mmCIF file of C-alpha atoms in Angstrom:
data_model
loop_
_atom_site.group_PDB
_atom_site.id
_atom_site.type_symbol
_atom_site.label_atom_id
_atom_site.label_comp_id
_atom_site.label_asym_id
_atom_site.label_seq_id
_atom_site.Cartn_x
_atom_site.Cartn_y
_atom_site.Cartn_z
ATOM 1 C CA MET M 264 3.724 58.595 -2.092
ATOM 2 C CA SER M 265 1.141 56.166 -0.815
ATOM 3 C CA ALA M 266 2.011 53.856 2.035
ATOM 4 C CA SER M 267 2.598 50.209 1.160
ATOM 5 C CA THR M 268 -0.271 47.851 1.799
ATOM 6 C CA PRO M 269 0.225 46.017 5.070
ATOM 7 C CA ARG M 270 0.797 42.268 4.763
ATOM 8 C CA ARG M 271 -2.389 40.341 5.409
ATOM 9 C CA SER M 272 -2.280 37.430 7.857
ATOM 10 C CA PRO M 273 -3.557 34.159 6.348
ATOM 11 C CA LYS M 274 -7.070 33.226 7.293
ATOM 12 C CA ALA M 275 -7.756 30.068 9.282
ATOM 13 C CA GLN M 276 -9.124 28.326 6.180
ATOM 14 C CA GLU M 277 -5.975 29.150 4.218
ATOM 15 C CA ARG M 278 -3.776 27.889 7.043
ATOM 16 C CA HIS M 279 -5.787 24.673 7.116
ATOM 17 C CA ARG M 280 -5.322 24.183 3.361
ATOM 18 C CA ASP M 281 -1.588 24.807 3.681
ATOM 19 C CA SER M 282 -1.426 22.351 6.562
ATOM 20 C CA GLU M 283 -3.267 19.650 4.627
ATOM 21 C CA ARG M 284 -1.078 20.224 1.577
ATOM 22 C CA SER M 285 2.107 19.978 3.638
ATOM 23 C CA ARG M 286 0.918 16.780 5.332
ATOM 24 C CA ALA M 287 0.046 15.234 1.956
ATOM 25 C CA LEU M 288 3.450 16.150 0.504
ATOM 26 C CA ILE M 289 5.197 14.637 3.515
ATOM 27 C CA LEU M 290 3.165 11.427 3.378
ATOM 28 C CA ASP M 291 3.840 10.989 -0.349
ATOM 29 C CA ALA M 292 7.549 11.630 0.157
ATOM 30 C CA ALA M 293 7.689 9.248 3.110
ATOM 31 C CA THR M 294 5.966 6.470 1.171
ATOM 32 C CA ALA M 295 8.579 6.842 -1.576
ATOM 33 C CA GLU M 296 11.486 6.946 0.900
ATOM 34 C CA PHE M 297 10.262 4.020 3.001
ATOM 35 C CA GLY M 298 9.462 2.095 -0.177
ATOM 36 C CA ALA M 299 12.983 2.651 -1.502
ATOM 37 C CA HIS M 300 14.937 1.957 1.694
ATOM 38 C CA GLY M 301 12.636 0.334 4.253
ATOM 39 C CA TYR M 302 12.007 1.763 7.702
ATOM 40 C CA ALA M 303 15.545 1.232 8.968
ATOM 41 C CA GLY M 304 17.197 2.758 5.917
ATOM 42 C CA ALA M 305 14.850 5.715 5.468
ATOM 43 C CA ARG M 306 16.059 9.130 6.643
ATOM 44 C CA VAL M 307 13.808 11.913 7.887
ATOM 45 C CA SER M 308 16.098 14.452 6.225
ATOM 46 C CA ALA M 309 15.619 12.685 2.885
ATOM 47 C CA ILE M 310 11.837 12.668 3.363
ATOM 48 C CA ALA M 311 11.896 16.398 4.100
ATOM 49 C CA ALA M 312 13.998 17.016 0.992
ATOM 50 C CA ARG M 313 11.619 14.992 -1.176
ATOM 51 C CA ALA M 314 8.637 16.904 0.214
ATOM 52 C CA GLY M 315 10.328 20.298 0.009
ATOM 53 C CA VAL M 316 9.726 21.056 3.691
ATOM 54 C CA ASN M 317 11.965 21.440 6.718
ATOM 55 C CA VAL M 318 12.586 18.538 9.082
ATOM 56 C CA GLN M 319 10.923 20.334 11.977
ATOM 57 C CA LEU M 320 7.611 20.258 10.114
ATOM 58 C CA ILE M 321 7.680 16.450 10.084
ATOM 59 C CA SER M 322 8.145 16.445 13.847
ATOM 60 C CA TYR M 323 5.350 18.988 14.217
ATOM 61 C CA TYR M 324 2.795 17.035 12.156
ATOM 62 C CA PHE M 325 3.812 13.444 12.856
ATOM 63 C CA ASP M 326 6.046 13.464 15.935
ATOM 64 C CA GLY M 327 9.004 12.032 14.036
ATOM 65 C CA LYS M 328 9.824 8.993 11.955
ATOM 66 C CA GLU M 329 7.781 6.417 13.886
ATOM 67 C CA GLY M 330 4.652 8.563 13.892
ATOM 68 C CA LEU M 331 5.044 9.164 10.165
ATOM 69 C CA TYR M 332 5.392 5.440 9.515
ATOM 70 C CA GLN M 333 2.248 4.735 11.538
ATOM 71 C CA ALA M 334 0.347 7.359 9.541
ATOM 72 C CA ILE M 335 1.365 5.640 6.308
ATOM 73 C CA SER M 336 0.309 2.269 7.758
ATOM 74 C CA ARG M 337 -3.142 3.706 8.468
ATOM 75 C CA GLN M 338 -3.298 5.008 4.903
ATOM 76 C CA TRP M 339 -2.533 1.524 3.595
ATOM 77 C CA GLN M 340 -5.273 -0.013 5.744
ATOM 78 C CA GLU M 341 -7.743 2.471 4.253
ATOM 79 C CA ARG M 342 -6.477 1.596 0.786
ATOM 80 C CA GLN M 343 -6.990 -2.112 1.495
ATOM 81 C CA ALA M 344 -10.619 -1.432 2.329
ATOM 82 C CA GLN M 345 -11.035 0.371 -1.013
ATOM 83 C CA LEU M 346 -9.404 -2.439 -2.966
ATOM 84 C CA ALA M 347 -11.406 -5.202 -1.344
ATOM 85 C CA PRO M 348 -14.840 -3.971 -0.256
ATOM 86 C CA ALA M 349 -17.204 -6.449 1.348
ATOM 87 C CA GLY M 350 -18.888 -8.744 -1.141
ATOM 88 C CA MET M 351 -16.365 -8.301 -3.959
ATOM 89 C CA PRO M 352 -15.398 -11.651 -5.576
ATOM 90 C CA LEU M 353 -11.929 -12.790 -4.558
ATOM 91 C CA PRO M 354 -10.532 -12.933 -8.133
ATOM 92 C CA GLU M 355 -11.354 -9.248 -8.600
ATOM 93 C CA GLN M 356 -9.812 -8.385 -5.236
ATOM 94 C CA LEU M 357 -6.607 -10.144 -6.280
ATOM 95 C CA ARG M 358 -6.611 -8.394 -9.657
ATOM 96 C CA ARG M 359 -6.877 -5.040 -7.916
ATOM 97 C CA PHE M 360 -4.067 -5.856 -5.509
ATOM 98 C CA ALA M 361 -1.849 -6.893 -8.417
ATOM 99 C CA LEU M 362 -2.615 -3.593 -10.175
ATOM 100 C CA GLU M 363 -1.299 -1.641 -7.188
ATOM 101 C CA ALA M 364 2.141 -2.135 -8.750
ATOM 102 C CA VAL M 365 0.864 0.250 -11.460
ATOM 103 C CA HIS M 366 -1.104 2.704 -9.349
ATOM 104 C CA ASN M 367 0.880 2.678 -6.102
ATOM 105 C CA PRO M 368 4.321 1.086 -6.661
ATOM 106 C CA ASP M 369 5.873 2.806 -3.641
ATOM 107 C CA GLY M 370 3.127 1.425 -1.409
ATOM 108 C CA VAL M 371 3.676 -2.131 -2.655
ATOM 109 C CA ARG M 372 7.445 -1.833 -2.135
ATOM 110 C CA LEU M 373 6.790 -0.534 1.364
ATOM 111 C CA LEU M 374 4.604 -3.556 2.089
ATOM 112 C CA ALA M 375 7.416 -5.822 0.889
ATOM 113 C CA TRP M 376 9.918 -3.992 3.098
ATOM 114 C CA THR M 377 7.584 -4.422 6.066
ATOM 115 C CA GLY M 378 7.888 -8.154 5.624
ATOM 116 C CA LEU M 379 11.662 -8.089 5.122
ATOM 117 C CA GLU M 380 12.144 -6.064 8.293
ATOM 118 C CA TYR M 381 9.600 -7.975 10.365
ATOM 119 C CA ALA M 382 11.174 -9.314 13.546
ATOM 120 C CA GLY M 383 8.165 -10.546 15.507
ATOM 121 C CA SER M 384 7.293 -7.164 16.988
ATOM 122 C CA GLU M 385 3.828 -6.277 18.195
ATOM 123 C CA ALA M 386 3.354 -3.832 15.314
ATOM 124 C CA ARG M 387 1.446 -5.952 12.819
ATOM 125 C CA PRO M 388 -0.789 -5.049 9.861
ATOM 126 C CA SER M 389 -4.524 -5.210 10.289
ATOM 127 C CA THR M 390 -5.820 -8.738 9.689
ATOM 128 C CA ASP M 391 -9.533 -7.888 9.513
ATOM 129 C CA MET M 392 -9.679 -8.167 5.734
ATOM 130 C CA PHE M 393 -7.681 -11.399 5.704
ATOM 131 C CA ALA M 394 -9.908 -12.893 8.399
ATOM 132 C CA GLU M 395 -12.977 -12.221 6.265
ATOM 133 C CA THR M 396 -11.362 -13.873 3.238
ATOM 134 C CA ILE M 397 -10.213 -16.877 5.269
ATOM 135 C CA ASN M 398 -13.706 -17.348 6.690
ATOM 136 C CA GLU M 399 -15.170 -17.194 3.188
ATOM 137 C CA LEU M 400 -12.736 -19.868 2.007
ATOM 138 C CA ARG M 401 -13.653 -22.081 4.958
ATOM 139 C CA LYS M 402 -17.319 -21.771 4.028
ATOM 140 C CA ARG M 403 -16.445 -22.852 0.497
ATOM 141 C CA GLN M 404 -14.666 -25.875 1.943
ATOM 142 C CA GLU M 405 -17.692 -26.798 4.020
ATOM 143 C CA ALA M 406 -19.847 -26.530 0.896
ATOM 144 C CA GLY M 407 -17.469 -28.830 -0.971
ATOM 145 C CA ASP M 408 -16.285 -26.155 -3.402
ATOM 146 C CA LEU M 409 -12.651 -26.302 -2.196
ATOM 147 C CA PRO M 410 -10.514 -29.348 -1.302
ATOM 148 C CA ALA M 411 -10.660 -30.155 2.403
ATOM 149 C CA ASP M 412 -6.881 -30.543 2.666
ATOM 150 C CA LEU M 413 -6.227 -26.901 1.739
ATOM 151 C CA ASP M 414 -5.334 -24.562 4.608
ATOM 152 C CA PRO M 415 -7.298 -21.330 3.940
ATOM 153 C CA ALA M 416 -4.814 -19.167 5.853
ATOM 154 C CA CYS M 417 -1.862 -20.536 3.874
ATOM 155 C CA LEU M 418 -3.831 -20.110 0.657
ATOM 156 C CA VAL M 419 -4.444 -16.423 1.398
ATOM 157 C CA VAL M 420 -0.726 -15.899 2.017
ATOM 158 C CA MET M 421 0.111 -17.608 -1.295
ATOM 159 C CA LEU M 422 -2.416 -15.494 -3.167
ATOM 160 C CA MET M 423 -1.093 -12.256 -1.670
ATOM 161 C CA ALA M 424 2.467 -13.304 -2.506
ATOM 162 C CA MET M 425 1.345 -13.938 -6.069
ATOM 163 C CA THR M 426 -0.099 -10.449 -6.462
ATOM 164 C CA MET M 427 3.189 -8.929 -5.239
ATOM 165 C CA ALA M 428 5.461 -10.986 -7.512
ATOM 166 C CA PRO M 429 6.181 -8.127 -9.964
ATOM 167 C CA THR M 430 7.610 -6.177 -7.018
ATOM 168 C CA THR M 431 9.323 -8.986 -5.125
ATOM 169 C CA LEU M 432 10.474 -11.154 -8.073
ATOM 170 C CA PRO M 433 11.033 -8.783 -11.020
ATOM 171 C CA HIS M 434 14.243 -10.589 -12.020
ATOM 172 C CA VAL M 435 12.406 -13.907 -12.253
ATOM 173 C CA ILE M 436 9.673 -12.362 -14.388
ATOM 174 C CA GLU M 437 12.172 -10.763 -16.747
ATOM 175 C CA GLY M 438 14.162 -13.990 -16.942
ATOM 176 C CA THR M 439 11.144 -16.173 -17.709
ATOM 177 C CA SER M 440 9.142 -13.838 -19.962
ATOM 178 C CA GLY M 441 11.731 -11.439 -21.379
ATOM 179 C CA THR M 442 9.377 -8.640 -20.369
ATOM 180 C CA ASP M 443 9.934 -5.496 -18.350
ATOM 181 C CA PRO M 444 8.199 -6.495 -15.070
ATOM 182 C CA ARG M 445 7.406 -2.856 -14.268
ATOM 183 C CA SER M 446 5.774 -1.898 -17.551
ATOM 184 C CA PRO M 447 2.056 -1.061 -17.326
ATOM 185 C CA GLU M 448 1.371 -3.440 -20.228
ATOM 186 C CA PHE M 449 2.851 -6.419 -18.400
ATOM 187 C CA LEU M 450 1.361 -5.478 -15.029
ATOM 188 C CA ASN M 451 -2.149 -5.223 -16.463
ATOM 189 C CA ARG M 452 -1.737 -8.587 -18.201
ATOM 190 C CA PHE M 453 -0.325 -10.137 -15.038
ATOM 191 C CA ALA M 454 -3.228 -8.819 -12.934
ATOM 192 C CA ASP M 455 -5.700 -10.336 -15.399
ATOM 193 C CA GLN M 456 -3.860 -13.662 -15.233
ATOM 194 C CA VAL M 457 -4.003 -13.622 -11.428
ATOM 195 C CA ALA M 458 -7.782 -13.227 -11.584
ATOM 196 C CA ILE M 459 -8.107 -15.952 -14.227
ATOM 197 C CA LEU M 460 -6.081 -18.392 -12.109
ATOM 198 C CA ALA M 461 -8.194 -17.609 -9.037
ATOM 199 C CA ARG M 462 -11.349 -18.383 -11.010
ATOM 200 C CA HIS M 463 -9.871 -21.653 -12.302
ATOM 201 C CA LEU M 464 -9.107 -22.575 -8.686
ATOM 202 C CA GLY M 465 -12.772 -22.104 -7.897
ATOM 203 C CA LEU M 466 -12.259 -19.013 -5.774
ATOM 204 C CA GLY M 467 -15.004 -16.906 -7.322
#
């Protein structure tokens, strides 16, 4: 009888792939959990169950709940840069943000929860992208393309709120349009309407 083949230890490259896969599973599960319950209501045990990993692995990779939340925040900042690259017309940026309810609904819900749970802490989202947009709107004002009595910062807030309406006001949408506010058909139409309105306002 031949001896059984000894178990081979995983190579460094294989361990790295497993590590990256585990981190990705945890991040996806955390985005869903935070999006469903907010930071305060989310449970690390529930995130681990969603990801199919043990709780200790979350501590190992992210140093607990706060570190995991910060990692997701960094992911969202990277996503913002993809949605609104420099030079892209504002109506198209807004259309893309509105379409996140189709492509990344958990991320949009998480952003809404961030606002609901905001208590004036120092942990704030990156404002670099918003600053660029506000400066562009101010330039349009100086050129006479936008009314002088508009506050560019307030306008940006209103526009962002508009793109998130299917997530934050689904009951209003269903009540006014009789449409499922989460259906891809409605969300694509809504995103197009957001861009059309922005163009009619002279924003691009």
